[in-house]
mmCIF file of C-alpha atoms in Angstrom:
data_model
loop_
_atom_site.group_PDB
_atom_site.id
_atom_site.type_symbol
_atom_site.label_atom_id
_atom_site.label_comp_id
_atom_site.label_asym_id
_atom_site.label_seq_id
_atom_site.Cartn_x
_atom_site.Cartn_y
_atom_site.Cartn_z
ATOM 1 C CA UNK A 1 -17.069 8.464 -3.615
ATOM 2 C CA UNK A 2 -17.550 5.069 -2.016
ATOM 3 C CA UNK A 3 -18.987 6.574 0.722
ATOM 4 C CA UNK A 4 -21.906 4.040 1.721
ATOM 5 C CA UNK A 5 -19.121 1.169 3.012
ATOM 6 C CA UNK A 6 -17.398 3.653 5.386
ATOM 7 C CA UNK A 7 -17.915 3.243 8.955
ATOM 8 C CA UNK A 8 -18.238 7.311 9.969
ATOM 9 C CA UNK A 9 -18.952 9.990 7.927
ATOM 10 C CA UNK A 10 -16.581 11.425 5.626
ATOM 11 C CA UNK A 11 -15.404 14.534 6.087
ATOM 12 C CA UNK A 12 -16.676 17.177 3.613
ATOM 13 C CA UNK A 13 -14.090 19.947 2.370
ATOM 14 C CA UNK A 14 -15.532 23.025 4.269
ATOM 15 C CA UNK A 15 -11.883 23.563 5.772
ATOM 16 C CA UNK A 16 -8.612 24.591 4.724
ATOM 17 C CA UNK A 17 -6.222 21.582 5.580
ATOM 18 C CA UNK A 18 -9.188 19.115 3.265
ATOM 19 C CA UNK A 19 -9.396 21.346 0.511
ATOM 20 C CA UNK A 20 -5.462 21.596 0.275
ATOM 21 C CA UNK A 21 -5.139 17.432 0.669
ATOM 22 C CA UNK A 22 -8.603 16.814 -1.666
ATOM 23 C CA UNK A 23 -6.536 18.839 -4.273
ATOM 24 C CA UNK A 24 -3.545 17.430 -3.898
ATOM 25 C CA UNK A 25 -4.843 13.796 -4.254
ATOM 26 C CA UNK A 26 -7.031 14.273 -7.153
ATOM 27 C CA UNK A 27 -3.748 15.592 -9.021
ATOM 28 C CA UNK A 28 -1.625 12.558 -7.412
ATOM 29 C CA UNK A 29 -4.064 10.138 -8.192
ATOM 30 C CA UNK A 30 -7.101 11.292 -9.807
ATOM 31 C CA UNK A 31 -9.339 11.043 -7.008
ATOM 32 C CA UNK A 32 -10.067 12.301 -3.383
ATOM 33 C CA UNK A 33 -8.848 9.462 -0.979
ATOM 34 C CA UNK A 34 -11.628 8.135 0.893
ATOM 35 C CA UNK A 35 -10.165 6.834 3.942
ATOM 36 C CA UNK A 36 -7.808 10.162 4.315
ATOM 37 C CA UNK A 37 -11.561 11.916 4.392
ATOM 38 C CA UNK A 38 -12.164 9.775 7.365
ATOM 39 C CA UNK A 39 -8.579 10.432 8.929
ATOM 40 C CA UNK A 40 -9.421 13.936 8.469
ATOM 41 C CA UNK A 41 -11.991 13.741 11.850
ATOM 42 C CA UNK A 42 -7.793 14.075 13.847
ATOM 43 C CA UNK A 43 -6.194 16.844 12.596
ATOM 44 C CA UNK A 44 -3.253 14.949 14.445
ATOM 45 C CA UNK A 45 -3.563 11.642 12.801
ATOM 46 C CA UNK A 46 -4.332 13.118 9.648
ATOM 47 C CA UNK A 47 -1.250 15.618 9.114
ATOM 48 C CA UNK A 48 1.192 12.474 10.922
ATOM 49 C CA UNK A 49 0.306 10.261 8.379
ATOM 50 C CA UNK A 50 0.637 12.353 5.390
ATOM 51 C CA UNK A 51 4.378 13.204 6.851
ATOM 52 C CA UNK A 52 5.250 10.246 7.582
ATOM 53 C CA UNK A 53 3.679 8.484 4.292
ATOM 54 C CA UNK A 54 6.270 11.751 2.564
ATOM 55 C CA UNK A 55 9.149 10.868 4.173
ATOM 56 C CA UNK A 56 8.658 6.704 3.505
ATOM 57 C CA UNK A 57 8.705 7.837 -0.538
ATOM 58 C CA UNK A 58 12.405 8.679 0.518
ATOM 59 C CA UNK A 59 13.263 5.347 1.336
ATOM 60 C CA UNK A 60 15.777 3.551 -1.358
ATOM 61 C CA UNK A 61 17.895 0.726 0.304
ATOM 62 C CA UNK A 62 14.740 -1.772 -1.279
ATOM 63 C CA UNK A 63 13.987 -2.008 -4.522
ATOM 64 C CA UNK A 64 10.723 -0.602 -5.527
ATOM 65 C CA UNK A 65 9.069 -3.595 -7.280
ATOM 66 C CA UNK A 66 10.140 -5.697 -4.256
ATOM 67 C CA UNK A 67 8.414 -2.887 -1.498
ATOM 68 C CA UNK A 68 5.052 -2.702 -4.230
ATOM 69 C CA UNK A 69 4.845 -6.270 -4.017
ATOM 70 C CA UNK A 70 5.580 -6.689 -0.433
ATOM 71 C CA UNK A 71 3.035 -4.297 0.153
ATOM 72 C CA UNK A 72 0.027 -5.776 -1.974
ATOM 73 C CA UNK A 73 0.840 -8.824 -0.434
ATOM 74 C CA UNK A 74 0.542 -7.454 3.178
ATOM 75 C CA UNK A 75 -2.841 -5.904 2.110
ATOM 76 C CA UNK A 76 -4.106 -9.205 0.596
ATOM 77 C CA UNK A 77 -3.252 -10.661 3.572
ATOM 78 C CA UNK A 78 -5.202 -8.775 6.019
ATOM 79 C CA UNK A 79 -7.782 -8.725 3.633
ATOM 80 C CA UNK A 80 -8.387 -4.522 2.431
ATOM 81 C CA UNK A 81 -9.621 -4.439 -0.654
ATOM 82 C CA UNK A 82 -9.384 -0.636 -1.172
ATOM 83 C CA UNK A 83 -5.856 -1.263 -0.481
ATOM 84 C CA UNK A 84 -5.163 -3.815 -2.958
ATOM 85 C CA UNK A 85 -7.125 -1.260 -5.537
ATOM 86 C CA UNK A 86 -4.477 1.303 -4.598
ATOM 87 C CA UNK A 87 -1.902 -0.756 -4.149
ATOM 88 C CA UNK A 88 -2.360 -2.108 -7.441
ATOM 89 C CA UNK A 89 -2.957 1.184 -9.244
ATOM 90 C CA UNK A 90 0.309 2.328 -7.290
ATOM 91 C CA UNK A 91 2.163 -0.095 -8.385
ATOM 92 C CA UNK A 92 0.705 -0.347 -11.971
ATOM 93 C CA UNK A 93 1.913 3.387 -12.226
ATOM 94 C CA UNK A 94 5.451 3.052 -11.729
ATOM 95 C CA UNK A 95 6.000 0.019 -13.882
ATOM 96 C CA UNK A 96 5.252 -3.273 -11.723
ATOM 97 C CA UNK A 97 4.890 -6.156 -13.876
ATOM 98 C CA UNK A 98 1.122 -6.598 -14.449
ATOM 99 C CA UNK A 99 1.373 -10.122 -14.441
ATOM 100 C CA UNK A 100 2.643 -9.886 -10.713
ATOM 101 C CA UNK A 101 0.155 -7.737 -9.789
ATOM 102 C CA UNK A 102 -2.625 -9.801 -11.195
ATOM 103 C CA UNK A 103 -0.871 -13.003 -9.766
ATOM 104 C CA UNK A 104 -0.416 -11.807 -6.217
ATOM 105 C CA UNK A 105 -3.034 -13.055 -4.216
ATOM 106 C CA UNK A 106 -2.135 -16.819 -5.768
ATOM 107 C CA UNK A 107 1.530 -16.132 -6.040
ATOM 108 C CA UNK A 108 2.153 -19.607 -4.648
ATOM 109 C CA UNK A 109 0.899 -21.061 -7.740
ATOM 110 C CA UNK A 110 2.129 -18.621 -10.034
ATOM 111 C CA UNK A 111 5.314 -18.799 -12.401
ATOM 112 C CA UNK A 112 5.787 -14.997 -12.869
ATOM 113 C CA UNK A 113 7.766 -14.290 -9.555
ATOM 114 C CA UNK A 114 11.261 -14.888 -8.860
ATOM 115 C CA UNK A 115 13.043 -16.785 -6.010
ATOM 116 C CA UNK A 116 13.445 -13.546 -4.475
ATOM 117 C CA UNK A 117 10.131 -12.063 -5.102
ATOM 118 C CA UNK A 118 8.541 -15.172 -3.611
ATOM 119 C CA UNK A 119 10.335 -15.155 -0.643
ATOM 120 C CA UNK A 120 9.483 -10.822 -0.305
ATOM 121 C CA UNK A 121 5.985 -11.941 -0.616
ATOM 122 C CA UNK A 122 6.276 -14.847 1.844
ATOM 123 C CA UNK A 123 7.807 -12.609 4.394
ATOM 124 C CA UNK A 124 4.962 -10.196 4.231
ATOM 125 C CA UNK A 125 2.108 -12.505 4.199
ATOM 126 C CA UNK A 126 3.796 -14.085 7.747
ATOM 127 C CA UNK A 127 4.015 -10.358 8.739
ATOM 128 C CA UNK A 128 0.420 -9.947 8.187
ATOM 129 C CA UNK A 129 -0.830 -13.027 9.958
ATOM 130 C CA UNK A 130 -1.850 -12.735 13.629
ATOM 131 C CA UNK A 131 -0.193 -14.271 15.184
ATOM 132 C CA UNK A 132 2.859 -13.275 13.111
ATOM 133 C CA UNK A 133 4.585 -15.445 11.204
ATOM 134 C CA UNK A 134 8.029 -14.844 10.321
ATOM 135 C CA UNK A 135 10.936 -16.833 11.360
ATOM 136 C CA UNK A 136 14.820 -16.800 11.647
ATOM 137 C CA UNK A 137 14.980 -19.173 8.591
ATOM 138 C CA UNK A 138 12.557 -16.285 6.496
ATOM 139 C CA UNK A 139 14.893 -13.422 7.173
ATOM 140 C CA UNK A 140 18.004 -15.323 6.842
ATOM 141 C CA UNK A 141 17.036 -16.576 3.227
ATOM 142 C CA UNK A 142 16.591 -12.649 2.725
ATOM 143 C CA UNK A 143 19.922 -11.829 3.630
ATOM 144 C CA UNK A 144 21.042 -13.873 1.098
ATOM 145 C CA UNK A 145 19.880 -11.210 -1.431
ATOM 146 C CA UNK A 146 19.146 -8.393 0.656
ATOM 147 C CA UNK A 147 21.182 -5.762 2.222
ATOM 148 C CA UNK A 148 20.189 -5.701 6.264
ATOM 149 C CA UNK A 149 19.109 -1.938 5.423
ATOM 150 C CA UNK A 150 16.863 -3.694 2.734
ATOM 151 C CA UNK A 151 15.427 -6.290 4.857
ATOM 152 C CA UNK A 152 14.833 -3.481 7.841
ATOM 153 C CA UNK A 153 13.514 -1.418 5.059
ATOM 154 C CA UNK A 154 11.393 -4.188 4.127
ATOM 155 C CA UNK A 155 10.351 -4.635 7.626
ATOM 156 C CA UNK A 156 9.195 -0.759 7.636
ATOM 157 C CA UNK A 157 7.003 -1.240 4.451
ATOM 158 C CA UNK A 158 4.985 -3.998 5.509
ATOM 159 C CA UNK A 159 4.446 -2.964 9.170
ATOM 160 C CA UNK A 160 3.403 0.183 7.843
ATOM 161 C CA UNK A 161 1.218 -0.942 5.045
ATOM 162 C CA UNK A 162 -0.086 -3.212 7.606
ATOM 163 C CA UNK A 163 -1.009 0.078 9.513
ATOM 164 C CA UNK A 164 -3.127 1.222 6.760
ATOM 165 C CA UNK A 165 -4.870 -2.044 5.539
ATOM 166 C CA UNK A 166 -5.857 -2.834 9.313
ATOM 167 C CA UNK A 167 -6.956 1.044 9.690
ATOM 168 C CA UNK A 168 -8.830 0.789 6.452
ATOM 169 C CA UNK A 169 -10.185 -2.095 7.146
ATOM 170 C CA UNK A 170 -11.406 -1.489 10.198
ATOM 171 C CA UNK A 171 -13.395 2.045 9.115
ATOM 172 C CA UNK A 172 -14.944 0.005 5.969
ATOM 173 C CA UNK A 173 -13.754 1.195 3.215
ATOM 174 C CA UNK A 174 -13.920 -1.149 0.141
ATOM 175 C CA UNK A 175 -12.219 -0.660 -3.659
ATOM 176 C CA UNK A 176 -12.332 2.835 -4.630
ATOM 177 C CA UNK A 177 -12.040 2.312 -8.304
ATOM 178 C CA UNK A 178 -7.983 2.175 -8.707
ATOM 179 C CA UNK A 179 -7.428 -0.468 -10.653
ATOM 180 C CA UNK A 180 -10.120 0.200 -13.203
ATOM 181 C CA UNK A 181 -8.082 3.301 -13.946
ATOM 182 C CA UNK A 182 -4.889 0.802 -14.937
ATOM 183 C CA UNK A 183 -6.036 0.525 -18.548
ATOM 184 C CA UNK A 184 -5.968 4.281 -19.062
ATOM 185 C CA UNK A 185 -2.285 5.813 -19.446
ATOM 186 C CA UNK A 186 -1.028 6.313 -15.924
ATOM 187 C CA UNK A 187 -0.013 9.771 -14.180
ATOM 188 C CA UNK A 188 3.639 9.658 -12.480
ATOM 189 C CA UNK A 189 3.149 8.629 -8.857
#
């Protein structure tokens, strides 16, 4: 574990609820989750989070490659690096475009996105910013592909992944390894 960045201690698995979500993540993703460790000190916030993050793999009005890249984007843009490793690694896994993933942090100069995808990523990154960005023009040129249950959807994704970047962030933690993983076959996420 990446264990010397974090902020507080880690939480070692001497009880129940840790063992149960160290052995869950190492099957999910072939590791224990650092920053869940440190979520672990609240019960509360811990077992929240893990619901909530459940019911969010639910969602379906947005396509998936749009939410992954929305997401990565939001994380680049607050700046979490263990985010963007997971993100990445996430996104690798369920058949993201490596090209996009690479290109994301310089996706104004890239060729590999589409009109759409650009404008996904735009509308995260001005999510992101403080102060926020968006506009009535941003969401409007959304609707022009997007459902309004895609665009709330949307919305959802990159508030929450903003939630986890500025969390993570915040408590120090740094790349966990993720991506490094990408060249090896991926496990279904």
């Amino acid at each position: 574990m990446n264990t010397s960045t974090a902020r507080i201690p880690l939480v070692d698995d001497s009880n129940l609820l840790v063992k149960a979500m160290n052995w869950y993540t190492r099957r999910q993703f072939g590791a224990v989750m650092e920053p869940a460790l440190a979520m672990a000190h609240n019960r509360k916030v811990l077992t929240s989070t893990m619901r909530f993050q459940s019911a969010t793999n639910r969602w379906d009005a947005l396509d998936g490659s749009l939410k992954h890249l929305a997401a990565l984007s939001a994380a680049a843009t607050v700046g979490c690096s263990w985010c963007l490793d997971f993100g990445y690694w996430v996104s690798f896994a369920v058949g993201v475009d490596r090209a996009k993933l690479e290109a994301i942090t310089d996706w104004r100069h890239s060729d590999v996105f589409t009109d759409l995808e650009r404008r996904v990523i735009e509308y995260a990154e001005a999510m992101s910013t403080t102060p926020m960005g968006v506009t009535d023009e941003m969401v409007a040129r959304l609707l022009e592909d997007l459902s309004e249950a895609a665009v709330v959807e949307l919305t959802a994704a990159v508030a929450l992944e903003n939630f986890y970047s500025r969390s993570n962030s915040a408590l120090g933690f740094t790349s966990q390894g993720f991506k490094e993983k990408c060249d090896l076959k991926p496990t279904h996420v």
